[in-house]
Tab-separated table of C-alpha atoms in Angstrom:
chain	number	residue	atom	x	y	z
A	1	MET	CA	-114.432	-94.209	-32.701
A	2	THR	CA	-110.487	-93.778	-31.062
A	3	THR	CA	-111.274	-91.725	-27.448
A	4	GLY	CA	-110.665	-88.627	-26.810
A	5	THR	CA	-109.055	-88.110	-30.293
A	6	THR	CA	-111.043	-85.329	-32.889
A	7	GLN	CA	-111.268	-88.638	-35.826
A	8	THR	CA	-114.013	-91.333	-36.684
A	9	ALA	CA	-113.395	-94.759	-36.592
A	10	ASP	CA	-113.116	-94.605	-40.884
A	11	GLY	CA	-110.615	-91.224	-40.549
A	12	ALA	CA	-112.603	-89.306	-41.585
A	13	THR	CA	-111.992	-84.896	-39.820
A	14	LEU	CA	-114.837	-83.954	-37.134
A	15	PHE	CA	-115.030	-80.735	-36.323
A	16	ARG	CA	-115.401	-79.691	-40.060
A	17	GLN	CA	-117.483	-77.574	-41.726
A	18	ASP	CA	-120.171	-80.186	-42.512
A	19	SER	CA	-120.309	-81.781	-39.145
A	20	GLN	CA	-123.270	-83.125	-38.262
A	21	PHE	CA	-123.204	-80.731	-35.448
A	22	ARG	CA	-122.889	-77.430	-37.505
A	23	ALA	CA	-126.068	-78.863	-39.444
A	24	PHE	CA	-128.593	-77.836	-36.940
A	25	PHE	CA	-127.154	-74.853	-36.280
A	26	ASP	CA	-129.563	-72.939	-37.702
A	27	ASP	CA	-132.213	-74.935	-37.646
A	28	PRO	CA	-135.350	-73.562	-35.780
A	29	ARG	CA	-135.872	-77.237	-34.537
A	30	TRP	CA	-132.378	-77.067	-32.384
A	31	ALA	CA	-134.723	-74.544	-30.458
A	32	LEU	CA	-136.563	-76.698	-29.020
A	33	ALA	CA	-134.190	-79.026	-28.693
A	34	ILE	CA	-132.017	-76.242	-26.541
A	35	ILE	CA	-134.352	-75.432	-24.073
A	36	ARG	CA	-135.091	-79.219	-23.906
A	37	ALA	CA	-131.704	-80.271	-22.915
A	38	THR	CA	-131.649	-77.529	-20.753
A	39	VAL	CA	-133.859	-79.089	-18.490
A	40	LEU	CA	-132.879	-82.536	-18.179
A	41	GLU	CA	-129.702	-80.268	-17.378
A	42	ALA	CA	-130.681	-77.908	-14.625
A	43	ALA	CA	-133.193	-81.357	-12.960
A	44	HIS	CA	-129.351	-82.841	-11.932
A	45	PRO	CA	-128.856	-81.838	-8.761
A	46	GLN	CA	-125.457	-80.997	-8.462
A	47	ILE	CA	-126.047	-79.098	-12.077
A	48	GLY	CA	-128.673	-77.705	-11.244
A	49	ALA	CA	-127.143	-76.273	-8.040
A	50	ALA	CA	-124.637	-74.095	-9.781
A	51	LEU	CA	-127.965	-72.740	-12.086
A	52	ALA	CA	-129.702	-72.142	-9.080
A	53	ASP	CA	-126.675	-70.536	-7.603
A	54	ASN	CA	-124.079	-68.485	-10.144
A	55	SER	CA	-126.840	-68.917	-13.537
A	56	THR	CA	-127.914	-65.357	-14.734
A	57	PHE	CA	-130.646	-67.402	-16.919
A	58	VAL	CA	-133.412	-65.957	-15.323
A	59	ALA	CA	-132.829	-62.387	-15.230
A	60	HIS	CA	-130.963	-61.443	-18.116
A	61	PRO	CA	-131.930	-65.216	-21.040
A	62	TRP	CA	-130.877	-63.623	-23.989
A	63	ARG	CA	-127.541	-61.993	-23.375
A	64	ARG	CA	-126.955	-65.967	-21.608
A	65	LEU	CA	-128.249	-67.211	-25.113
A	66	ARG	CA	-125.539	-65.389	-27.142
A	67	ASN	CA	-122.981	-66.482	-25.035
A	68	THR	CA	-124.332	-69.997	-25.005
A	69	PHE	CA	-124.610	-69.550	-28.649
A	70	LEU	CA	-121.086	-68.045	-29.520
A	71	SER	CA	-119.449	-70.447	-27.171
A	72	MET	CA	-120.917	-73.166	-28.861
A	73	ARG	CA	-119.835	-72.017	-31.695
A	74	ARG	CA	-116.151	-71.957	-30.595
A	75	MET	CA	-116.153	-75.531	-29.414
A	76	PHE	CA	-117.163	-77.233	-33.153
A	77	ASP	CA	-115.424	-74.529	-34.773
A	78	THR	CA	-112.808	-76.466	-37.556
A	79	ASP	CA	-109.744	-73.656	-35.967
A	80	PRO	CA	-108.114	-76.794	-32.695
A	81	ALA	CA	-106.139	-73.583	-31.119
A	82	VAL	CA	-110.144	-71.859	-31.783
A	83	ARG	CA	-111.824	-74.789	-29.673
A	84	ASP	CA	-108.455	-75.291	-27.329
A	85	ARG	CA	-108.899	-71.529	-26.017
A	86	GLU	CA	-112.553	-71.388	-25.554
A	87	ALA	CA	-112.240	-75.161	-23.924
A	88	ALA	CA	-109.550	-72.867	-21.353
A	89	ARG	CA	-112.210	-69.637	-20.883
A	90	LEU	CA	-114.852	-73.200	-19.897
A	91	ASN	CA	-112.374	-74.428	-17.273
A	92	ARG	CA	-111.695	-71.171	-15.980
A	93	LEU	CA	-115.471	-70.291	-15.666
A	94	HIS	CA	-116.491	-73.110	-13.961
A	95	ALA	CA	-113.665	-73.523	-12.226
A	96	ARG	CA	-115.365	-70.289	-9.995
A	97	MET	CA	-118.406	-72.054	-9.287
A	98	SER	CA	-118.753	-74.428	-6.333
A	99	GLY	CA	-121.225	-74.644	-3.279
A	100	SER	CA	-123.713	-76.307	-1.494
A	101	ASP	CA	-127.747	-77.115	-2.459
A	102	SER	CA	-130.214	-76.775	-0.066
A	103	ARG	CA	-129.895	-79.789	0.865
A	104	GLY	CA	-126.203	-79.031	2.001
A	105	ARG	CA	-125.168	-81.815	-1.040
A	106	ALA	CA	-121.750	-80.261	-2.504
A	107	TYR	CA	-121.407	-78.887	-6.309
A	108	ASP	CA	-118.583	-78.138	-8.753
A	109	ALA	CA	-119.460	-77.449	-11.682
A	110	MET	CA	-115.705	-79.765	-12.668
A	111	ASP	CA	-116.894	-82.267	-11.931
A	112	ARG	CA	-116.493	-84.786	-14.766
A	113	ALA	CA	-119.794	-86.649	-15.092
A	114	THR	CA	-121.861	-83.217	-14.337
A	115	ARG	CA	-119.890	-82.125	-17.374
A	116	ALA	CA	-120.623	-85.785	-19.358
A	117	TRP	CA	-124.230	-85.163	-18.830
A	118	VAL	CA	-124.597	-81.977	-20.212
A	119	VAL	CA	-122.979	-82.999	-23.455
A	120	ALA	CA	-125.297	-86.476	-24.186
A	121	THR	CA	-127.574	-84.164	-22.560
A	122	LEU	CA	-127.575	-81.698	-26.449
A	123	PHE	CA	-126.346	-85.474	-27.884
A	124	GLU	CA	-129.378	-87.349	-27.002
A	125	SER	CA	-132.224	-83.772	-27.440
A	126	ALA	CA	-130.590	-83.649	-30.774
A	127	VAL	CA	-131.449	-87.564	-31.715
A	128	THR	CA	-134.813	-87.042	-29.809
A	129	MET	CA	-135.560	-83.433	-32.343
A	130	CYS	CA	-135.031	-85.068	-35.477
A	131	ARG	CA	-137.519	-88.441	-34.295
A	132	LEU	CA	-140.271	-85.886	-33.481
A	133	SER	CA	-140.004	-83.731	-36.676
A	134	GLY	CA	-139.973	-87.530	-38.632
A	135	GLN	CA	-136.763	-87.283	-39.917
A	136	PRO	CA	-135.233	-89.227	-37.710
A	137	LEU	CA	-131.258	-89.860	-38.187
A	138	ASP	CA	-130.097	-93.275	-39.367
A	139	GLN	CA	-127.272	-95.575	-37.492
A	140	HIS	CA	-124.413	-93.942	-39.216
A	141	SER	CA	-124.981	-89.853	-39.061
A	142	MET	CA	-126.140	-91.107	-35.250
A	143	GLU	CA	-123.003	-92.398	-33.856
A	144	ARG	CA	-120.541	-89.887	-36.522
A	145	MET	CA	-122.562	-86.709	-34.590
A	146	TYR	CA	-122.251	-89.298	-31.803
A	147	ALA	CA	-117.974	-89.232	-31.760
A	148	GLU	CA	-118.525	-84.960	-32.326
A	149	TYR	CA	-119.715	-84.670	-29.499
A	150	ARG	CA	-117.581	-87.699	-27.385
A	151	ALA	CA	-115.478	-85.179	-29.121
A	152	TYR	CA	-116.807	-82.407	-27.550
A	153	LEU	CA	-116.112	-83.612	-24.345
A	154	ALA	CA	-113.107	-85.034	-24.846
A	155	THR	CA	-111.528	-81.246	-25.729
A	156	LEU	CA	-112.408	-79.648	-22.673
A	157	ASP	CA	-111.822	-82.539	-19.963
A	158	GLY	CA	-107.968	-84.129	-21.753
A	159	ASP	CA	-110.314	-87.077	-23.021
A	160	ALA	CA	-114.036	-88.176	-23.262
A	161	ALA	CA	-114.477	-91.760	-20.666
A	162	GLU	CA	-117.140	-89.909	-18.514
A	163	LEU	CA	-119.345	-90.986	-21.250
A	164	PRO	CA	-119.529	-94.570	-22.944
A	165	GLU	CA	-117.737	-95.399	-25.770
A	166	ASP	CA	-120.000	-97.199	-28.089
A	167	LEU	CA	-123.774	-95.680	-28.933
A	168	SER	CA	-125.477	-99.021	-28.082
A	169	ASP	CA	-124.188	-97.982	-24.073
A	170	PHE	CA	-125.344	-94.835	-24.218
A	171	TRP	CA	-128.458	-95.715	-24.691
A	172	ARG	CA	-128.431	-97.245	-20.860
A	173	TYR	CA	-125.844	-94.451	-19.310
A	174	PHE	CA	-129.049	-91.826	-20.127
A	175	ASP	CA	-131.670	-93.744	-18.937
A	176	ARG	CA	-130.172	-95.059	-15.589
A	177	VAL	CA	-129.243	-90.913	-15.598
A	178	VAL	CA	-133.133	-90.082	-16.089
A	179	GLU	CA	-134.136	-93.196	-13.398
A	180	GLU	CA	-131.645	-92.952	-11.052
A	181	GLU	CA	-130.078	-89.250	-9.827
A	182	LEU	CA	-132.682	-86.421	-11.929
A	183	GLU	CA	-134.251	-84.592	-9.608
A	184	ASN	CA	-137.445	-82.088	-9.566
A	185	THR	CA	-135.305	-79.021	-9.230
A	186	GLU	CA	-136.217	-76.109	-8.252
A	187	ALA	CA	-133.479	-75.014	-11.481
A	188	ALA	CA	-135.883	-76.898	-13.323
A	189	ARG	CA	-139.296	-75.982	-12.518
A	190	ILE	CA	-137.875	-72.227	-12.498
A	191	ILE	CA	-137.466	-72.984	-15.960
A	192	LEU	CA	-140.608	-74.691	-16.764
A	193	TYR	CA	-142.771	-72.453	-14.792
A	194	ARG	CA	-140.937	-69.064	-13.848
A	195	LEU	CA	-138.184	-68.583	-17.221
A	196	PHE	CA	-141.089	-68.579	-19.675
A	197	ASP	CA	-143.881	-66.508	-17.973
A	198	HIS	CA	-141.707	-63.545	-16.326
A	199	LEU	CA	-139.086	-63.272	-19.540
A	200	PRO	CA	-137.676	-59.788	-20.541
A	201	ALA	CA	-138.132	-58.448	-23.829
A	202	PRO	CA	-135.007	-58.629	-25.132
A	203	ALA	CA	-133.614	-55.585	-26.919
A	204	LEU	CA	-135.553	-54.986	-29.697
A	205	LEU	CA	-138.582	-55.519	-28.308
A	206	ASP	CA	-137.586	-52.753	-25.522
A	207	GLY	CA	-140.309	-50.773	-25.510
A	208	ALA	CA	-142.922	-52.027	-26.580
A	209	PRO	CA	-144.050	-54.178	-23.212
A	210	ALA	CA	-147.061	-54.630	-24.430
A	211	VAL	CA	-146.520	-56.336	-27.173
A	212	TRP	CA	-143.915	-58.484	-25.636
A	213	ALA	CA	-146.267	-59.455	-22.534
A	214	VAL	CA	-149.519	-59.968	-24.864
A	215	GLY	CA	-147.540	-62.468	-27.053
A	216	ARG	CA	-145.345	-63.966	-24.663
A	217	ALA	CA	-149.508	-64.423	-22.585
A	218	VAL	CA	-149.993	-67.203	-25.851
A	219	VAL	CA	-145.702	-68.744	-26.495
A	220	SER	CA	-145.321	-69.487	-22.862
A	221	PRO	CA	-147.983	-71.686	-22.190
A	222	LEU	CA	-147.421	-73.181	-25.286
A	223	LEU	CA	-143.493	-73.548	-25.769
A	224	GLY	CA	-143.906	-74.820	-21.910
A	225	ALA	CA	-146.022	-78.155	-22.752
A	226	ILE	CA	-144.477	-79.347	-25.618
A	227	THR	CA	-141.634	-79.025	-23.671
A	228	VAL	CA	-142.887	-80.755	-21.096
A	229	ALA	CA	-144.247	-83.033	-22.939
A	230	SER	CA	-140.645	-83.841	-25.182
A	231	LEU	CA	-139.302	-84.836	-21.739
A	232	PRO	CA	-138.332	-88.835	-20.976
A	233	GLU	CA	-141.606	-90.479	-19.268
A	234	PRO	CA	-139.195	-91.596	-16.699
A	235	TYR	CA	-138.438	-88.290	-15.492
A	236	ARG	CA	-142.596	-86.493	-15.781
A	237	ARG	CA	-143.188	-89.576	-13.840
A	238	LYS	CA	-140.648	-88.661	-11.149
A	239	ALA	CA	-140.873	-84.473	-10.278
A	240	GLY	CA	-145.019	-84.984	-10.824
A	241	LEU	CA	-145.076	-82.836	-14.263
A	242	ALA	CA	-148.466	-81.968	-15.290
A	243	GLU	CA	-149.688	-82.924	-18.865
A	244	MET	CA	-151.976	-80.101	-20.496
A	245	PRO	CA	-154.357	-82.435	-23.059
A	246	GLY	CA	-153.143	-82.458	-26.698
A	247	ALA	CA	-149.503	-81.557	-25.635
A	248	PRO	CA	-148.227	-84.523	-27.208
A	249	PHE	CA	-150.145	-83.580	-30.442
A	250	LEU	CA	-149.245	-79.593	-30.070
A	251	MET	CA	-145.549	-80.797	-29.566
A	252	GLN	CA	-145.495	-83.152	-32.861
A	253	GLY	CA	-146.682	-80.082	-34.628
A	254	ALA	CA	-144.347	-77.935	-33.320
A	255	TYR	CA	-141.718	-79.942	-34.022
A	256	LEU	CA	-143.173	-81.255	-37.271
A	257	ALA	CA	-143.766	-76.896	-37.982
A	258	ALA	CA	-140.113	-76.435	-37.252
A	259	GLY	CA	-139.288	-79.275	-40.148
A	260	LEU	CA	-140.207	-77.594	-42.538
A	261	THR	CA	-138.385	-74.658	-42.611
A	262	ARG	CA	-135.749	-77.100	-44.689
A	263	PHE	CA	-137.461	-76.430	-47.387
A	264	LEU	CA	-136.577	-73.042	-47.385
A	265	PRO	CA	-134.065	-71.658	-49.491
A	266	GLU	CA	-130.441	-71.643	-48.087
A	267	GLY	CA	-129.065	-69.484	-45.785
A	268	TRP	CA	-132.601	-67.881	-45.099
A	269	ILE	CA	-132.157	-68.633	-41.323
A	270	ASN	CA	-129.313	-67.348	-39.200
A	271	ALA	CA	-129.490	-68.464	-36.073
A	272	GLU	CA	-126.269	-65.742	-35.099
A	273	ALA	CA	-127.675	-63.378	-37.395
A	274	ILE	CA	-130.912	-63.483	-35.855
A	275	ILE	CA	-129.218	-62.944	-31.936
A	276	GLU	CA	-126.924	-60.668	-33.158
A	277	THR	CA	-130.062	-58.690	-34.437
A	278	LEU	CA	-132.500	-59.313	-30.783
A	279	SER	CA	-129.419	-58.646	-28.961
A	280	LEU	CA	-129.263	-54.851	-30.823
A	281	SER	CA	-129.163	-51.573	-28.365
A	282	PRO	CA	-131.321	-48.906	-29.593
A	283	CYS	CA	-127.503	-46.323	-29.630
A	284	SER	CA	-125.780	-49.223	-31.902
A	285	ASP	CA	-124.177	-47.816	-35.007
A	286	ASP	CA	-124.557	-51.135	-36.553
A	287	PRO	CA	-125.595	-50.948	-39.917
A	288	ARG	CA	-129.099	-52.845	-39.178
A	289	ALA	CA	-129.958	-50.260	-36.241
A	290	ARG	CA	-131.869	-48.619	-38.511
A	291	THR	CA	-133.877	-50.942	-39.679
A	292	VAL	CA	-133.874	-52.349	-35.922
A	293	ALA	CA	-135.092	-49.058	-35.328
A	294	ALA	CA	-137.851	-48.231	-36.884
A	295	LEU	CA	-139.541	-51.087	-36.180
A	296	ARG	CA	-138.673	-50.587	-32.686
A	297	ALA	CA	-141.099	-47.006	-33.127
A	298	ARG	CA	-143.649	-48.788	-34.944
A	299	LEU	CA	-143.708	-51.756	-32.141
A	300	ARG	CA	-143.625	-48.722	-29.633
A	301	ARG	CA	-147.012	-47.510	-31.415
A	302	ALA	CA	-148.543	-50.694	-31.200
A	303	SER	CA	-147.489	-50.911	-27.952
A	304	ALA	CA	-149.512	-47.888	-26.766
A	305	LEU	CA	-152.645	-48.780	-28.958
A	306	LEU	CA	-152.148	-52.291	-26.861
A	307	ARG	CA	-152.090	-50.378	-22.991
A	308	LEU	CA	-154.984	-48.155	-24.618
A	309	LEU	CA	-157.249	-50.961	-25.001
A	310	THR	CA	-156.441	-53.100	-22.558
A	311	PRO	CA	-153.714	-50.817	-19.681
A	312	LEU	CA	-151.698	-53.284	-17.885
A	313	SER	CA	-151.903	-52.538	-14.076
A	314	GLY	CA	-149.166	-50.171	-12.084
A	315	ASP	CA	-148.692	-48.219	-15.568
A	316	THR	CA	-151.312	-45.092	-13.882
A	317	GLY	CA	-152.014	-43.824	-11.410
A	318	PRO	CA	-150.341	-42.433	-8.436
A	319	GLY	CA	-147.408	-44.663	-6.237
A	320	PRO	CA	-143.559	-46.319	-6.498
A	321	ALA	CA	-145.055	-46.776	-10.181
A	322	SER	CA	-144.729	-42.979	-10.498
A	323	ALA	CA	-141.526	-42.527	-8.618
A	324	THR	CA	-139.863	-44.991	-10.988
A	325	SER	CA	-141.393	-43.417	-14.260
A	326	THR	CA	-140.570	-40.331	-13.026
A	327	ALA	CA	-135.877	-41.313	-12.317
A	328	THR	CA	-136.369	-43.266	-14.917
A	329	HIS	CA	-138.560	-40.178	-17.274
A	330	GLU	CA	-134.434	-37.885	-15.851
A	331	GLY	CA	-131.820	-40.342	-16.528
A	332	ARG	CA	-132.085	-42.235	-13.295
A	333	ARG	CA	-132.905	-45.092	-11.979
A	334	SER	CA	-134.343	-46.037	-8.491
A	335	ALA	CA	-132.927	-47.666	-6.080
A	336	GLU	CA	-135.394	-50.071	-6.730
A	337	GLU	CA	-134.646	-50.801	-10.384
A	338	PHE	CA	-131.738	-49.950	-9.710
A	339	PHE	CA	-130.703	-53.283	-7.677
A	340	ARG	CA	-133.210	-55.097	-10.007
A	341	GLN	CA	-131.440	-54.546	-12.997
A	342	VAL	CA	-128.007	-54.096	-12.663
A	343	LEU	CA	-127.332	-55.446	-9.342
A	344	ASP	CA	-128.824	-58.778	-9.240
A	345	GLN	CA	-127.619	-59.979	-11.819
A	346	THR	CA	-128.753	-64.017	-11.285
A	347	GLY	CA	-132.010	-62.500	-10.591
A	348	ASP	CA	-132.698	-64.621	-7.088
A	349	GLY	CA	-133.949	-61.029	-5.331
A	350	TYR	CA	-130.899	-61.005	-2.857
A	351	LEU	CA	-126.675	-58.738	-3.829
A	352	ASP	CA	-123.937	-62.356	-2.841
A	353	TRP	CA	-120.786	-62.770	-4.358
A	354	PRO	CA	-122.194	-64.649	-8.135
A	355	ASP	CA	-124.063	-60.783	-8.553
A	356	LEU	CA	-120.370	-59.751	-8.729
A	357	ALA	CA	-119.141	-62.770	-10.504
A	358	ALA	CA	-121.861	-63.092	-13.250
A	359	MET	CA	-120.879	-58.971	-14.286
A	360	ALA	CA	-116.559	-60.075	-14.194
A	361	ARG	CA	-117.434	-63.559	-16.188
A	362	GLU	CA	-119.560	-61.178	-18.637
A	363	LEU	CA	-117.484	-57.922	-19.151
A	364	ALA	CA	-114.312	-60.553	-19.209
A	365	THR	CA	-116.309	-62.366	-22.393
A	366	ARG	CA	-116.878	-59.275	-24.002
A	367	LEU	CA	-112.870	-58.223	-24.208
A	368	ASP	CA	-112.079	-62.774	-24.786
A	369	LEU	CA	-109.983	-62.317	-21.654
A	370	ASP	CA	-106.843	-64.538	-21.139
A	371	GLU	CA	-104.466	-64.722	-17.907
A	372	PRO	CA	-103.517	-63.108	-15.871
A	373	ALA	CA	-105.656	-60.319	-17.491
A	374	GLU	CA	-108.877	-62.497	-15.841
A	375	THR	CA	-107.963	-63.035	-12.643
A	376	ARG	CA	-107.661	-59.551	-11.976
A	377	LEU	CA	-110.718	-58.367	-12.859
A	378	TYR	CA	-112.438	-61.213	-10.756
A	379	ASP	CA	-110.379	-60.019	-7.856
A	380	ALA	CA	-111.174	-56.292	-7.938
A	381	PHE	CA	-115.065	-57.589	-8.118
A	382	ALA	CA	-113.833	-59.942	-5.571
A	383	ALA	CA	-113.269	-57.020	-3.101
A	384	TRP	CA	-115.711	-54.441	-4.097
A	385	TRP	CA	-117.911	-57.369	-2.504
A	386	ARG	CA	-116.356	-57.518	0.187
A	387	GLU	CA	-116.268	-53.488	0.608
A	388	LEU	CA	-120.583	-53.936	-0.675
A	389	GLN	CA	-120.829	-56.880	2.274
A	390	ALA	CA	-119.472	-54.588	5.234
A	391	ALA	CA	-121.358	-51.803	4.316
A	392	LEU	CA	-125.154	-53.664	3.763
A	393	ASP	CA	-124.936	-56.261	4.943
A	394	THR	CA	-126.683	-54.955	7.909
A	395	ASP	CA	-128.852	-58.643	9.262
A	396	GLY	CA	-124.868	-60.789	8.609
A	397	ASP	CA	-126.519	-62.661	6.910
A	398	GLY	CA	-123.943	-63.142	3.987
A	399	ARG	CA	-125.999	-61.321	1.101
A	400	VAL	CA	-127.715	-58.200	0.771
A	401	SER	CA	-131.353	-56.844	0.243
A	402	ALA	CA	-132.889	-55.193	-1.937
A	403	ASP	CA	-134.785	-53.351	1.557
A	404	GLU	CA	-130.312	-53.535	2.803
A	405	TYR	CA	-129.687	-51.904	-0.687
A	406	ALA	CA	-132.749	-49.167	-0.751
A	407	ALA	CA	-132.426	-48.386	3.259
A	408	ALA	CA	-128.681	-47.207	3.347
A	409	VAL	CA	-128.838	-45.148	0.201
A	410	PRO	CA	-125.782	-46.061	-0.794
A	411	THR	CA	-123.305	-44.179	-3.273
A	412	LEU	CA	-121.215	-47.614	-4.352
A	413	ALA	CA	-118.599	-45.123	-5.113
A	414	GLY	CA	-115.501	-46.222	-2.462
A	415	PRO	CA	-112.169	-46.683	-3.054
A	416	ALA	CA	-112.285	-51.187	-4.142
A	417	LEU	CA	-115.599	-49.619	-7.379
A	418	ILE	CA	-112.645	-47.042	-8.230
A	419	ARG	CA	-110.772	-49.716	-8.899
A	420	VAL	CA	-112.872	-52.204	-9.980
A	421	ALA	CA	-112.878	-49.057	-13.633
A	422	GLU	CA	-109.065	-48.628	-13.488
A	423	VAL	CA	-108.912	-53.110	-13.905
A	424	LEU	CA	-111.846	-52.822	-16.149
A	425	PHE	CA	-110.293	-49.932	-18.242
A	426	ASP	CA	-106.727	-52.018	-18.809
A	427	ALA	CA	-108.372	-55.015	-19.834
A	428	ALA	CA	-110.311	-53.220	-22.519
A	429	ASP	CA	-106.939	-51.313	-23.451
A	430	LYS	CA	-105.430	-53.884	-25.351
A	431	ASP	CA	-102.456	-51.887	-26.252
A	432	GLY	CA	-101.627	-50.134	-23.535
A	433	SER	CA	-101.222	-46.867	-24.976
A	434	GLY	CA	-103.435	-45.707	-21.874
A	435	THR	CA	-106.013	-44.617	-24.150
A	436	ILE	CA	-109.374	-46.357	-25.549
A	437	ASP	CA	-109.397	-46.474	-29.338
A	438	SER	CA	-112.813	-46.788	-31.344
A	439	HIS	CA	-111.918	-50.572	-32.106
A	440	GLU	CA	-111.587	-51.041	-28.312
A	441	TYR	CA	-114.978	-49.761	-27.348
A	442	ARG	CA	-115.920	-51.839	-29.889
A	443	ALA	CA	-114.453	-54.716	-27.782
A	444	LEU	CA	-116.365	-53.953	-24.548
A	445	PHE	CA	-119.840	-52.030	-25.720
A	446	ARG	CA	-120.456	-53.869	-29.005
A	447	THR	CA	-121.934	-50.243	-30.616
A	448	GLY	CA	-120.077	-47.605	-32.176
A	449	PHE	CA	-117.290	-45.392	-30.617
A	450	HIS	CA	-119.844	-42.247	-29.704
A	451	ARG	CA	-116.874	-39.649	-29.867
A	452	ASP	CA	-116.052	-36.848	-31.841
A	453	LEU	CA	-112.956	-38.789	-33.120
A	454	THR	CA	-111.739	-35.799	-35.879
A	455	THR	CA	-110.319	-34.370	-33.051
A	456	ALA	CA	-107.181	-34.909	-31.612
A	457	ASP	CA	-107.981	-35.125	-27.812
A	458	SER	CA	-110.467	-38.332	-29.161
A	459	ALA	CA	-109.659	-41.002	-26.971
A	460	TYR	CA	-111.461	-42.541	-24.474
A	461	ARG	CA	-108.990	-41.585	-21.482
A	462	ARG	CA	-108.601	-43.196	-18.279
A	463	SER	CA	-110.257	-40.313	-16.145
A	464	ALA	CA	-112.908	-40.274	-18.002
A	465	PHE	CA	-113.393	-43.456	-18.683
A	466	VAL	CA	-113.340	-44.263	-14.757
A	467	GLY	CA	-115.938	-41.301	-14.294
A	468	ASP	CA	-118.433	-42.556	-16.697
A	469	PHE	CA	-118.610	-46.753	-14.916
A	470	LEU	CA	-118.117	-44.628	-11.731
A	471	SER	CA	-121.788	-42.383	-12.870
A	472	PHE	CA	-123.001	-45.378	-13.784
A	473	MET	CA	-122.888	-47.547	-11.404
A	474	SER	CA	-122.903	-44.761	-8.149
A	475	GLY	CA	-125.106	-42.842	-10.055
A	476	ARG	CA	-127.868	-45.276	-11.515
A	477	ARG	CA	-128.260	-43.662	-14.762
A	478	THR	CA	-129.071	-45.012	-17.614
A	479	ASN	CA	-129.561	-45.208	-21.557
A	480	THR	CA	-125.095	-45.277	-21.093
A	481	PRO	CA	-123.292	-48.025	-22.845
A	482	TYR	CA	-123.121	-49.387	-19.785
A	483	ASP	CA	-126.387	-50.346	-20.291
A	484	PRO	CA	-126.525	-53.343	-22.431
A	485	LEU	CA	-123.497	-54.117	-21.052
A	486	LEU	CA	-124.926	-54.996	-16.850
A	487	ALA	CA	-128.283	-54.067	-17.558
A	488	ASP	CA	-130.079	-55.373	-20.841
A	489	ALA	CA	-131.866	-58.921	-20.285
């Protein structure tokens, strides 16, 4: 194979429709493999620190899943222009992530060796996935898929020199990193022991907390046990990961069962359609929304029945829960809810720059922004963070706690937030017409334009857009188009 190219040694073009990687996109086994790969990524000190400081995978896992899936689709697209554009976007995103971990060690999301490890975990987990499901890849298929992953890395970094050229050398490289560099990082522990146990419901199951809680209570420990059992033994030993009795058999059974889906008719499982359906908001005008709405109504009834049979703590009685319910009923969030659902994007219990950067990142992703519009949006959020820090950070620790936010009873609608709204409007107004039409509205909110399009004044004007944005951010209102954009999981 040729380093940094998109061709194998026999001249077969990579990234085509029948590529080895693309064959796994709609494979249910891939879900198990991705979780495993993510743990191995998070166990790397640099990646673990970057995830802990910047990622929204704890507070907004479903949004993160959707964006990651779409990014990988683009990175393996048959059109080189699509791949190059996505690589440029990812590089801009990663260039904004650097810092130090709790032990003072520096991390940089653009570090080439670290990025190579991410690609290595995806490849190795795909090979392991096939082996555990009783369908091991033959040598030719394995080498071809490795060439695809090296080409993926080359698209990002300009070459694939950080990964060994020969597959035989790759296995020695992988074992060395596992044994010498991986650690029991906080990010890896969160994924294994916190994320599964506290995974928020996707939009599809919103409003049926009892149904989701029961399902999560059953699935979460099993998923955690399967993931731990599938990890390399040297890492399990180093990290002191407890293995549940019978976990290897459970893991083997899960992969085998997922592998049986290959006998289903082609097209029955479509990962992109599943992820999109899970992400549908209640106000979406997607044709599938009617079916989802009916399903959601049934889930609410089932949830109500479960509440009667097994009341959840905090659902009844006086106190803060009642105040929260009242606020929500009136179309407003309490300060605590707003802080947790909207401001604390990373889920670490504090508001700081990575939280606002995550908002900017999500908005830029939705609008598919290029430079310089992307930088203008980040700069506007950075100015808002400086304004918030000056107003709310009373103890001077460089971040805002939930108590500091609640005690200040802020309106948040200062000049910097108004500037954020104006920059966001300009970014959404792709044609520069001074209004947001139905197509531009859908690009941002992923739902229909809920305004009267039959009148002459049907477009979304700047003043109305800025007012609605400020109403959401400072008035803490619920049931707005911004909920699925910034508040939903």
